Amino acid sequence: NGYYHSWWTKCIHSSRDFSDMVYIDNYIFNKDVYIQFNSTVGEYVGYTALGVYNAERFNKDPNILQQERAQVERYCKHNAELYQSAIADKT
């Protein structure tokens, strides 16, 4: 018995040029997402009292939002291009 905390990020796209790339950043406590950043929304959304509190704090900080919004280019598209070229080179 105890507490369960996890965090995961995910990049989702369906186009070859990555123009529809979405970056999702989830924070989970006891298997429930309590706060999420979604690049299509462009800010944090809280799903519990703690999540709402932190979302309000994070959304007021332009540095945090800028870093999260930049993840589409820096993390998602960068890695997707590497994966796509590795797969294309093998076929």
XYZ file of C-alpha atoms in Angstrom:
91
model
C 0.000 0.000 0.000
C 1.209 3.434 -0.811
C 0.970 6.150 -3.371
C 1.495 5.889 -7.078
C 2.864 8.855 -9.029
C 3.882 8.869 -12.658
C 4.514 11.241 -15.501
C 4.457 10.591 -19.211
C 4.719 12.549 -22.392
C 3.403 11.550 -25.757
C 3.696 12.845 -29.293
C 0.871 12.073 -31.690
C 0.720 12.726 -35.433
C -0.786 11.204 -38.542
C 0.698 13.277 -41.360
C 4.080 12.619 -42.956
C 5.088 16.267 -42.653
C 4.225 16.340 -38.916
C 1.989 19.389 -39.417
C -0.616 17.888 -37.081
C 1.862 16.997 -34.310
C 0.411 17.140 -30.780
C 2.473 17.065 -27.596
C 0.793 15.794 -24.414
C 2.361 15.988 -20.956
C 0.441 14.097 -18.227
C 0.986 14.019 -14.478
C -0.706 11.099 -12.747
C -1.373 10.382 -9.086
C -2.917 7.083 -8.014
C -3.655 6.264 -11.665
C -5.657 9.472 -12.269
C -4.401 12.306 -14.454
C -4.474 15.389 -12.251
C -2.892 17.888 -14.638
C -2.163 17.858 -18.360
C -0.495 20.078 -20.917
C -1.785 19.572 -24.458
C -0.146 21.567 -27.245
C -3.448 21.967 -29.101
C -4.878 23.710 -26.032
C -1.601 25.550 -25.403
C -1.854 25.563 -21.630
C -2.260 23.318 -18.611
C -5.628 21.895 -17.622
C -6.275 20.607 -14.107
C -8.592 17.687 -13.428
C -8.476 17.647 -9.618
C -8.326 20.387 -6.993
C -4.521 20.097 -6.870
C -4.340 19.959 -10.660
C -6.491 23.075 -11.074
C -4.362 24.917 -8.519
C -1.117 23.979 -10.280
C -2.557 24.629 -13.751
C -3.439 28.177 -12.706
C 0.080 28.690 -11.350
C 1.819 27.213 -14.391
C -0.387 29.089 -16.859
C 0.575 32.396 -15.232
C 4.264 31.733 -15.868
C 5.150 32.588 -19.489
C 8.490 30.747 -19.198
C 6.832 27.445 -18.315
C 4.286 27.793 -21.111
C 6.966 28.739 -23.630
C 9.018 25.670 -22.694
C 6.028 23.338 -23.017
C 4.872 24.834 -26.304
C 8.388 24.468 -27.718
C 8.331 20.718 -27.051
C 6.389 20.106 -30.284
C 9.398 21.274 -32.307
C 12.228 20.375 -29.939
C 11.086 16.966 -28.747
C 8.259 15.629 -30.927
C 9.171 16.674 -34.439
C 12.885 16.163 -33.860
C 12.418 12.557 -32.710
C 9.728 11.806 -35.292
C 12.106 12.898 -38.053
C 14.819 10.608 -36.677
C 12.437 7.650 -36.444
C 10.988 8.277 -39.878
C 14.405 8.497 -41.532
C 15.595 5.342 -39.741
C 12.543 3.445 -40.975
C 12.661 4.883 -44.507
C 16.368 4.069 -44.859
C 15.679 0.394 -44.029
C 12.938 -0.129 -46.620
